[in-house]
Amino acid sequence: MSQVNTEQRPQPATTGTTLIVFVGLGIAFLLFLAFLNVVKSGNLLSESNLLFAALIFYAGAGALYLGFGVTGIESYVKAASLATWVGLLANTGAIAHRWYDAGHPPFASVYEMLLSFVWTLAVLTLIAEKKYHVKVIGTVTMPVAIVGVVLMQLLRTDVHPLVPALQSTWLHVHVTLAMLAYAACALSFALAMMFLIQDNMKTETFLAATSIGTIGIYLSIVLTRFEKWGGLSLIAWDSEHKQEVFLSKGVRLFVTIPDLGWLMLLALLVVAAPLVLYALAQSKKNASLLAIANRAVFISILLQIMTLAMFLLRASNGSYPSLDADGLFATSLAASPFILAGLVGGIFMSLLYLLLLWRRPDLERLLPDANTLDRITYKTICIAFPLLTLMIAAGAYWANQTWGSYWNWDPKETWAAITWLVYAGYLHMRITRGWRGRRAAYFAILGFGVVMFTFFGVTYLLPGLHAYA
Amino acid sequence: MATSPKTVSTSAPRKSLARKIWQTAASIKTGVVLLILVVVFAAAGTVILQRPMTEPDDMQRAYSPQALRFLDATGMTDVFHAWWFLGLMVLVSLCIIAASIERFPNSWRYYSRPYKYPDSSFRRALHPQKTIPIPDEETGLVSAERALNSLGFKPERVIREDHFAIFAERHRISEMAVYIVHASLLLIFFGWIVDGVYGWRGYIRLDEGQTSNLVELRDGGTRPMPFSIRCDSAGQENYKDGTPKKWWSKLAIVDNGQDVKAKEIVVNDPLIYNSVRFYQSSYGENGKVDKLILTATPNASFNSAGPGAPPPVPAQPKLIAFTVGDTADLDADTTVRFAEFFTDYAVRDGQVYKRSNEMGSPAAHLVVTSKASGKSFDVWFPPLEEVADNSKAPYLLEPKDLKLGHFTGLQVSHEPGQWGVWTGVVLLGVGLAFVFYVIHMRFWAVPVRDEKTGQLVLWVGGSANRNRDAFEQRFDVLISAIDKDLKPVSSIAPSEPIAAAVR
């Protein structure tokens, strides 16, 4: 979906309506495709159709918000806001449908939690826009929502009845609080980003950091997974039992997807280019090299998206040979959560950097001034922190009812506590040490990073009792 | 407020070491460093495989022997129960205590003796503030009082020498909220530590009908309880798709030989007795036979009574239900005994062996005995040709149903520090609500002579401890209310329209 957003970037908007027409046509085309699908299946308001509609409109809104960032045409924001409303409506329908089908609120699996998270995020975006007049907040929150909905497509799960441990009122209390808290954290992150845009900070340091971050991602992929003759090894996946394939106890079977390794290597070189140009610009004191470096970031995003698309296509379909065993084996995106997360994270990081570049007077005009943004960020965290506290308390109480202990140091609990400590640190630095502005904004961004790790990272990377989500 | 250790050592070199340590403990820097350490080690504890949750085999596969030795020696394989992690938590507690004690006297002074009369230096520095021209002191003061009343404040007159001033405030308690939060955190820590020292957790596995008072503790030991628990029955209910919907156990507490409490527990709903809690944790087949149901038909080809005996009557098959060790009569002469049951059997050299205690391929051993002849015949389900020939027995036995017994697994925990934790949590919620949403607002009004023009003005100032932008709007409302009250000096009852305007 990010593809939609970025492809429209280089097109110079001749009139204020160009992008709206483009996005409108795009939405119409996708809706037409969806319509064909509806005719085929004969079911208009199925959950997947509603979710697909939500995705289309969120993507349209994201494209318009980003388009506004490039061109500064105000009518885009209005259209984007409208698209967000429609997307939210479809999202609400999807939630209602899921709730009705399952007979319980959609809180029981990662898929269902994401559904609620994206919904809350869209609601908060609209609130921030209407109440606090942070009109372009969607530039950050909509891509997050899009990533959420795309992940949901990958995670598609059937409706499962609640296992005994989840049959508790505390489930609903706990998860509602979690969704509210996490969405508030996402909002504070978006506001902190807006603050950085408004605060006229130096972008070069971010150029280097973004480049180093993406280099780290691709370097670790290439170093660990690059095979002879340009293949990429991935863990084989047994789709029947939904688990990794083991050769023997503890030894996983790797399959090699041909040529994908070369693509990763190429991506590594391209994402390294901005850093090299940055280093050159610093040593030669040549500012024009920085402009080239910025363009290189843009090119690297296109390549990264292509890499992700190739990875998605090839890993989710087809069978591949293995170096360790005869025959062909399938793999799955579920078998490579690290790589998938890395690729998506790299694109996201680069997009955020591009966002910082759009420091235009008309964009600044549509944002409250830096001080106000700083204060709203703080206010949002003042809302998120008590919610986080209550979420942890409700979870502890529920754990005490179910497992006989209020605190088990299970990874999810531990990371929830770490999130709490990070925000507690933010509040202390701000209140007692008077941290304002940039330092506080970095802290808010860090806090959201920890939230995301607690939400996704712990679920997929660290095992524990908290297996439902 | 916070004095960093550096300034202490330079300004007062002779201050005692204890004082220095105290200052270090109370500084925000120490607190932040400790919190970072907690975060780092807690994160490490989620990444490094932890004992005893991870099997020793998996540990050995994951780490090299040297690495594992190092991790074990440093306690990194059980971070959350390592002495140094507990020590770190205690240090955090001490730091919170020290910081609170260090700052408390100031806050208490602020709280117990509110600053009511604004002197000139305070008036210069305060923001927001405003001056309104007034005809005389009393009119100004009365207007300020009316305006504050209309905003819902209770203004009081403060006398300083020959001057009057107006002071009004709301939610002074907000200044103390942070101490409520810190105290509640300490209470939670305290409860947690009490649980760590005096609490215990374990597991009891009960077969249906079994009574026990021995808890298997996590470290492998056992702990007797002063009372026993009995499981009367246990079961599972499934959804249509076969996934479990509910596990339940009917439990009874036996104290001094008497049933004192009974409850059907399910997941999420424990039985509590004498502050020991029993949770439904697992459920399954216990490998014992509850009932074997079989039919017995007289064997037509059997000829034990010798020639001349009446041919066997083609009788109705007889239904028998019994369990291991039971004996049932087949007729006046013949009995059948349920001798053995294997959960998982293997045959070698004509002998039946137990392969495992898990439910694998089960086998039942029955013995049919004829009293008259004193002969016994082995019968096996399933028929085992190498061991015995089922058809030689005087009755043909056919299994109809095998009902296995069940066990229920109970988590048992005793957490005497719980009250501290939950009280702390409630207090924490209240404290945070006060910290973030209850604002201490203060207003002052004092008639003064303007320094430049010498005109008599009413100086009005306000202060809030948080959410200052919202407070400034409120301040503006107050100013316009005072303005409105002052303008129609001659009007008779100005306070009502003002109240309406303010609202």
Short mmCIF file of C-alpha atoms in Angstrom, two decimals, chain B residues 105-470:
data_model
loop_
_atom_site.label_atom_id
_atom_site.label_comp_id
_atom_site.label_asym_id
_atom_site.label_seq_id
_atom_site.Cartn_x
_atom_site.Cartn_y
_atom_site.Cartn_z
CA PRO B 105 9.10 18.76 53.65
CA ASN B 106 9.07 21.45 50.97
CA SER B 107 5.83 20.20 49.49
CA TRP B 108 4.32 19.84 52.93
CA ARG B 109 5.19 23.41 53.82
CA TYR B 110 3.67 24.47 50.54
CA TYR B 111 0.61 22.38 51.29
CA SER B 112 0.11 23.20 54.97
CA ARG B 113 0.89 26.91 54.81
CA PRO B 114 -0.48 28.16 51.51
CA TYR B 115 1.03 31.35 50.15
CA LYS B 116 -1.81 33.80 50.50
CA TYR B 117 -0.47 37.32 50.26
CA PRO B 118 1.44 38.09 47.03
CA ASP B 119 4.43 40.32 47.80
CA SER B 120 5.98 42.57 45.19
CA SER B 121 8.70 40.21 43.90
CA PHE B 122 6.14 37.43 43.52
CA ARG B 123 3.80 39.85 41.72
CA ARG B 124 6.52 40.75 39.27
CA ALA B 125 7.35 37.14 38.32
CA LEU B 126 3.91 35.57 38.18
CA HIS B 127 2.27 34.63 34.93
CA PRO B 128 -0.59 35.08 34.12
CA GLN B 129 -1.36 38.42 35.75
CA LYS B 130 -3.32 41.52 34.94
CA THR B 131 -4.10 44.92 36.45
CA ILE B 132 -7.53 46.53 36.37
CA PRO B 133 -8.06 50.17 37.32
CA ILE B 134 -10.38 50.55 40.31
CA PRO B 135 -11.97 53.59 41.95
CA ASP B 136 -11.12 52.47 45.52
CA GLU B 137 -9.74 49.40 47.28
CA GLU B 138 -13.00 48.06 48.69
CA THR B 139 -14.85 48.16 45.34
CA GLY B 140 -12.01 46.25 43.70
CA LEU B 141 -11.87 43.65 46.42
CA VAL B 142 -15.62 43.13 46.40
CA SER B 143 -15.66 42.75 42.62
CA ALA B 144 -12.88 40.17 42.78
CA GLU B 145 -14.75 38.28 45.48
CA ARG B 146 -17.96 38.25 43.46
CA ALA B 147 -16.20 37.14 40.31
CA LEU B 148 -14.39 34.32 42.15
CA ASN B 149 -17.65 33.25 43.78
CA SER B 150 -19.32 33.10 40.41
CA LEU B 151 -16.50 30.81 39.20
CA GLY B 152 -17.21 28.49 42.10
CA PHE B 153 -14.28 29.48 44.32
CA LYS B 154 -14.45 30.44 47.98
CA PRO B 155 -12.32 33.59 48.24
CA GLU B 156 -10.93 34.69 51.58
CA ARG B 157 -9.60 38.05 52.73
CA VAL B 158 -6.00 38.16 53.82
CA ILE B 159 -4.75 40.99 55.99
CA ARG B 160 -1.20 42.22 55.74
CA GLU B 161 -0.43 45.33 57.88
CA ASP B 162 -3.01 47.82 56.64
CA HIS B 163 -3.70 46.01 53.38
CA PHE B 164 -6.31 43.54 52.30
CA ALA B 165 -5.82 40.93 49.62
CA ILE B 166 -8.04 38.24 48.19
CA PHE B 167 -6.89 34.65 47.97
CA ALA B 168 -8.77 31.70 46.48
CA GLU B 169 -7.66 28.20 45.60
CA ARG B 170 -8.94 24.79 44.65
CA HIS B 171 -7.59 21.22 44.81
CA ARG B 172 -4.59 21.88 47.00
CA ILE B 173 -4.38 18.09 47.48
CA SER B 174 -3.01 17.84 43.95
CA GLU B 175 0.36 18.98 45.29
CA MET B 176 0.54 15.80 47.38
CA ALA B 177 -0.62 13.44 44.62
CA VAL B 178 2.86 12.44 43.53
CA TYR B 179 3.53 11.15 47.06
CA ILE B 180 0.37 9.08 46.86
CA VAL B 181 1.69 7.55 43.62
CA HIS B 182 5.11 6.84 45.10
CA ALA B 183 3.62 5.41 48.30
CA SER B 184 1.36 3.13 46.29
CA LEU B 185 4.33 1.85 44.26
CA LEU B 186 6.15 1.09 47.52
CA LEU B 187 3.08 -0.72 48.81
CA ILE B 188 2.99 -2.85 45.64
CA PHE B 189 6.71 -3.66 46.00
CA PHE B 190 6.16 -4.47 49.65
CA GLY B 191 3.30 -6.86 48.89
CA TRP B 192 5.35 -8.45 46.17
CA ILE B 193 8.33 -8.98 48.45
CA VAL B 194 6.11 -10.41 51.21
CA ASP B 195 4.78 -12.86 48.65
CA GLY B 196 8.30 -13.72 47.59
CA VAL B 197 9.33 -14.47 51.16
CA TYR B 198 6.22 -15.97 52.77
CA GLY B 199 4.20 -17.05 49.76
CA TRP B 200 4.38 -20.32 47.91
CA ARG B 201 3.02 -21.82 44.72
CA GLY B 202 2.54 -25.40 43.74
CA TYR B 203 0.48 -28.02 42.05
CA ILE B 204 -1.84 -30.77 43.18
CA ARG B 205 -2.98 -33.56 40.91
CA LEU B 206 -6.10 -35.31 42.09
CA ASP B 207 -7.88 -38.29 40.58
CA GLU B 208 -11.62 -38.23 40.84
CA GLY B 209 -12.46 -39.29 44.37
CA GLN B 210 -8.93 -38.75 45.67
CA THR B 211 -8.06 -36.63 48.70
CA SER B 212 -4.67 -35.05 49.33
CA ASN B 213 -2.96 -32.40 51.38
CA LEU B 214 0.46 -32.49 49.69
CA VAL B 215 1.38 -29.70 47.31
CA GLU B 216 4.21 -30.23 44.83
CA LEU B 217 6.25 -27.06 44.93
CA ARG B 218 7.99 -25.61 41.93
CA ASP B 219 11.46 -26.44 43.19
CA GLY B 220 10.51 -30.13 43.34
CA GLY B 221 9.78 -30.33 47.06
CA THR B 222 6.42 -30.94 48.64
CA ARG B 223 4.51 -28.98 51.22
CA PRO B 224 1.82 -30.41 53.48
CA MET B 225 -1.23 -28.26 54.08
CA PRO B 226 -3.04 -28.30 57.45
CA PHE B 227 -6.18 -29.43 55.62
CA SER B 228 -6.95 -31.69 52.68
CA ILE B 229 -8.70 -31.22 49.40
CA ARG B 230 -10.84 -33.79 47.64
CA CYS B 231 -11.90 -33.91 44.02
CA ASP B 232 -15.39 -35.40 43.66
CA SER B 233 -15.53 -35.14 39.90
CA ALA B 234 -13.98 -33.25 37.03
CA GLY B 235 -14.87 -32.74 33.41
CA GLN B 236 -14.50 -30.91 30.19
CA GLU B 237 -17.02 -29.35 27.83
CA ASN B 238 -16.24 -28.71 24.21
CA TYR B 239 -17.41 -26.34 21.53
CA LYS B 240 -18.91 -27.86 18.41
CA ASP B 241 -15.57 -27.72 16.64
CA GLY B 242 -13.94 -29.76 19.39
CA THR B 243 -11.93 -27.02 21.06
CA PRO B 244 -12.32 -26.99 24.82
CA LYS B 245 -14.91 -24.60 26.18
CA LYS B 246 -14.78 -25.29 29.87
CA TRP B 247 -12.93 -27.34 32.44
CA TRP B 248 -14.53 -27.86 35.81
CA SER B 249 -13.79 -29.69 39.06
CA LYS B 250 -16.03 -30.29 42.02
CA LEU B 251 -13.81 -29.81 45.04
CA ALA B 252 -14.30 -30.15 48.75
CA ILE B 253 -12.07 -29.02 51.58
CA VAL B 254 -11.65 -31.54 54.40
CA ASP B 255 -10.49 -30.02 57.67
CA ASN B 256 -10.29 -32.17 60.81
CA GLY B 257 -12.10 -34.97 59.03
CA GLN B 258 -15.05 -32.80 58.09
CA ASP B 259 -16.15 -31.26 54.82
CA VAL B 260 -15.96 -27.55 55.53
CA LYS B 261 -16.26 -26.07 52.07
CA ALA B 262 -17.26 -27.25 48.61
CA LYS B 263 -17.19 -25.51 45.28
CA GLU B 264 -17.24 -26.28 41.59
CA ILE B 265 -14.29 -24.39 40.20
CA VAL B 266 -13.66 -23.45 36.58
CA VAL B 267 -10.81 -21.59 34.92
CA ASN B 268 -10.96 -17.97 36.15
CA ASP B 269 -12.92 -18.90 39.27
CA PRO B 270 -10.80 -20.42 42.05
CA LEU B 271 -11.67 -21.95 45.42
CA ILE B 272 -10.23 -20.00 48.34
CA TYR B 273 -9.81 -21.47 51.80
CA ASN B 274 -7.64 -20.08 54.60
CA SER B 275 -6.05 -17.74 52.04
CA VAL B 276 -4.88 -20.71 49.99
CA ARG B 277 -6.25 -20.56 46.46
CA PHE B 278 -6.97 -23.52 44.20
CA TYR B 279 -7.11 -22.85 40.46
CA GLN B 280 -8.25 -25.11 37.67
CA SER B 281 -5.11 -25.68 35.68
CA SER B 282 -5.22 -28.95 33.78
CA TYR B 283 -7.44 -31.92 33.16
CA GLY B 284 -6.98 -35.30 31.55
CA GLU B 285 -7.18 -39.05 31.68
CA ASN B 286 -5.30 -40.52 34.60
CA GLY B 287 -4.55 -43.89 33.00
CA LYS B 288 -6.80 -45.72 35.44
CA VAL B 289 -9.93 -47.59 34.54
CA ASP B 290 -13.16 -46.20 35.81
CA LYS B 291 -15.27 -48.92 34.21
CA LEU B 292 -14.79 -51.72 31.71
CA ILE B 293 -18.04 -52.89 30.19
CA LEU B 294 -18.13 -56.26 28.46
CA THR B 295 -20.51 -58.97 27.46
CA ALA B 296 -19.97 -62.64 28.30
CA THR B 297 -21.47 -65.42 26.19
CA PRO B 298 -21.01 -69.09 27.14
CA ASN B 299 -18.43 -70.66 24.88
CA ALA B 300 -20.15 -73.36 22.78
CA SER B 301 -16.90 -75.09 21.89
CA PHE B 302 -15.76 -75.21 25.51
CA ASN B 303 -15.91 -78.65 27.02
CA SER B 304 -14.48 -78.48 30.46
CA ALA B 305 -17.15 -80.49 32.23
CA GLY B 306 -16.15 -83.50 30.18
CA PRO B 307 -18.34 -85.74 28.07
CA GLY B 308 -21.78 -86.33 29.35
CA ALA B 309 -22.35 -82.82 30.58
CA PRO B 310 -25.44 -81.13 29.21
CA PRO B 311 -24.71 -79.03 26.14
CA PRO B 312 -24.43 -75.37 27.05
CA VAL B 313 -27.65 -73.48 26.81
CA PRO B 314 -27.50 -70.78 24.12
CA ALA B 315 -27.83 -68.13 26.78
CA GLN B 316 -28.26 -64.40 26.47
CA PRO B 317 -24.93 -62.55 26.60
CA LYS B 318 -24.40 -61.22 30.09
CA LEU B 319 -23.45 -57.56 30.61
CA ILE B 320 -20.69 -56.92 33.12
CA ALA B 321 -19.22 -53.60 34.28
CA PHE B 322 -16.27 -53.53 36.68
CA THR B 323 -12.86 -52.05 37.30
CA VAL B 324 -9.35 -53.32 38.00
CA GLY B 325 -9.26 -55.80 40.91
CA ASP B 326 -12.98 -56.53 40.79
CA THR B 327 -14.38 -60.01 40.35
CA ALA B 328 -17.77 -60.74 38.78
CA ASP B 329 -19.75 -63.98 38.69
CA LEU B 330 -20.47 -65.42 35.26
CA ASP B 331 -22.44 -68.37 36.61
CA ALA B 332 -22.52 -70.41 39.82
CA ASP B 333 -19.20 -71.99 39.00
CA THR B 334 -17.34 -69.43 36.94
CA THR B 335 -16.01 -65.99 37.81
CA VAL B 336 -14.13 -63.34 35.89
CA ARG B 337 -11.53 -61.10 37.49
CA PHE B 338 -10.15 -57.87 36.04
CA ALA B 339 -6.50 -58.58 36.79
CA GLU B 340 -4.44 -55.90 35.13
CA PHE B 341 -4.65 -52.83 32.96
CA PHE B 342 -1.84 -51.44 30.79
CA THR B 343 -2.03 -47.88 29.48
CA ASP B 344 0.57 -48.74 26.86
CA TYR B 345 1.64 -52.36 26.36
CA ALA B 346 4.27 -54.24 24.41
CA VAL B 347 4.64 -58.01 23.92
CA ARG B 348 8.01 -59.70 24.01
CA ASP B 349 8.71 -63.47 24.34
CA GLY B 350 5.11 -64.24 25.19
CA GLN B 351 5.13 -61.72 28.03
CA VAL B 352 3.23 -58.45 28.26
CA TYR B 353 5.24 -55.45 29.38
CA LYS B 354 4.28 -51.96 30.31
CA ARG B 355 5.85 -49.63 27.75
CA SER B 356 4.89 -46.31 29.31
CA ASN B 357 2.49 -44.64 31.68
CA GLU B 358 1.12 -42.51 28.88
CA MET B 359 -2.10 -43.45 27.18
CA GLY B 360 -0.83 -45.35 24.10
CA SER B 361 -2.14 -48.76 23.13
CA PRO B 362 -4.04 -49.94 26.20
CA ALA B 363 -4.57 -53.60 27.11
CA ALA B 364 -6.75 -55.29 29.71
CA HIS B 365 -5.98 -58.64 31.33
CA LEU B 366 -8.92 -60.69 32.59
CA VAL B 367 -8.87 -64.05 34.30
CA VAL B 368 -11.81 -66.46 34.02
CA THR B 369 -11.77 -69.07 36.78
CA SER B 370 -13.84 -72.19 37.20
CA LYS B 371 -14.17 -73.16 40.87
CA ALA B 372 -15.07 -76.76 40.17
CA SER B 373 -12.09 -77.56 38.02
CA GLY B 374 -9.82 -74.98 39.64
CA LYS B 375 -8.67 -73.99 36.16
CA SER B 376 -7.94 -70.42 35.14
CA PHE B 377 -7.97 -68.97 31.65
CA ASP B 378 -6.34 -65.69 30.61
CA VAL B 379 -8.29 -63.37 28.38
CA TRP B 380 -6.72 -60.29 26.82
CA PHE B 381 -8.25 -57.26 25.22
CA PRO B 382 -7.12 -56.77 22.52
CA PRO B 383 -6.69 -60.54 21.79
CA LEU B 384 -2.98 -61.39 22.06
CA GLU B 385 -2.36 -64.67 20.21
CA GLU B 386 1.19 -65.13 21.52
CA VAL B 387 0.12 -64.75 25.13
CA ALA B 388 -3.23 -66.46 25.47
CA ASP B 389 -6.04 -67.78 23.34
CA ASN B 390 -9.23 -66.01 24.29
CA SER B 391 -11.37 -68.70 22.71
CA LYS B 392 -10.20 -71.37 25.19
CA ALA B 393 -12.08 -69.74 28.06
CA PRO B 394 -15.50 -71.11 29.10
CA TYR B 395 -17.06 -67.78 28.19
CA LEU B 396 -16.49 -65.63 25.15
CA LEU B 397 -15.86 -62.12 26.43
CA GLU B 398 -16.36 -59.11 24.23
CA PRO B 399 -15.44 -55.55 25.31
CA LYS B 400 -18.15 -52.96 24.78
CA ASP B 401 -16.78 -49.85 26.39
CA LEU B 402 -13.81 -48.66 28.40
CA LYS B 403 -14.38 -45.66 30.62
CA LEU B 404 -11.16 -44.14 31.90
CA GLY B 405 -10.79 -42.15 35.06
CA HIS B 406 -9.82 -38.49 35.01
CA PHE B 407 -7.57 -36.29 37.00
CA THR B 408 -7.78 -32.60 37.64
CA GLY B 409 -4.66 -30.47 37.97
CA LEU B 410 -4.87 -27.64 40.46
CA GLN B 411 -2.54 -24.70 40.79
CA VAL B 412 -2.27 -23.88 44.45
CA SER B 413 -1.01 -20.58 45.69
CA HIS B 414 -0.67 -18.76 48.93
CA GLU B 415 0.05 -15.07 48.50
CA PRO B 416 -0.12 -13.26 51.82
CA GLY B 417 1.17 -10.03 50.28
CA GLN B 418 -1.74 -9.70 47.88
CA TRP B 419 -3.63 -7.20 49.94
CA GLY B 420 -0.64 -4.86 49.65
CA VAL B 421 -0.51 -5.25 45.91
CA TRP B 422 -4.21 -4.59 45.34
CA THR B 423 -4.40 -1.73 47.83
CA GLY B 424 -1.35 -0.30 46.08
CA VAL B 425 -2.96 -0.66 42.68
CA VAL B 426 -6.13 1.14 43.78
CA LEU B 427 -4.08 3.85 45.45
CA LEU B 428 -1.96 4.14 42.31
CA GLY B 429 -5.06 4.69 40.20
CA VAL B 430 -6.33 7.35 42.58
CA GLY B 431 -2.89 8.99 42.77
CA LEU B 432 -2.45 9.09 39.01
CA ALA B 433 -5.94 10.54 38.58
CA PHE B 434 -4.94 13.31 40.99
CA VAL B 435 -1.55 13.83 39.37
CA PHE B 436 -2.89 14.19 35.86
CA TYR B 437 -6.44 15.44 36.15
CA VAL B 438 -6.76 17.39 39.40
CA ILE B 439 -5.16 20.78 39.12
CA HIS B 440 -4.19 23.01 41.99
CA MET B 441 -5.40 26.46 40.98
CA ARG B 442 -4.72 29.65 42.91
CA PHE B 443 -5.87 33.21 42.41
CA TRP B 444 -4.71 36.34 44.15
CA ALA B 445 -6.13 39.84 43.98
CA VAL B 446 -4.58 42.84 45.69
CA PRO B 447 -5.18 46.59 45.26
CA VAL B 448 -1.90 48.40 44.53
CA ARG B 449 -0.69 51.75 43.17
CA ASP B 450 0.64 51.48 39.64
CA GLU B 451 4.36 52.26 39.81
CA LYS B 452 4.35 54.53 36.73
CA THR B 453 1.03 56.29 36.78
CA GLY B 454 0.34 56.08 40.49
CA GLN B 455 -3.22 55.04 39.71
CA LEU B 456 -5.01 52.64 42.03
CA VAL B 457 -5.31 49.24 40.31
CA LEU B 458 -6.42 45.77 41.25
CA TRP B 459 -3.55 43.37 40.61
CA VAL B 460 -4.91 39.88 39.76
CA GLY B 461 -2.66 36.87 39.37
CA GLY B 462 -3.19 33.16 38.98
CA SER B 463 -1.19 29.96 39.10
CA ALA B 464 -1.83 26.32 38.25
CA ASN B 465 0.47 23.39 38.74
CA ARG B 466 -0.37 21.80 35.39
CA ASN B 467 -2.38 22.20 32.21
CA ARG B 468 -1.47 25.87 32.08
CA ASP B 469 -3.03 26.74 28.72
CA ALA B 470 -6.48 25.69 29.91
#
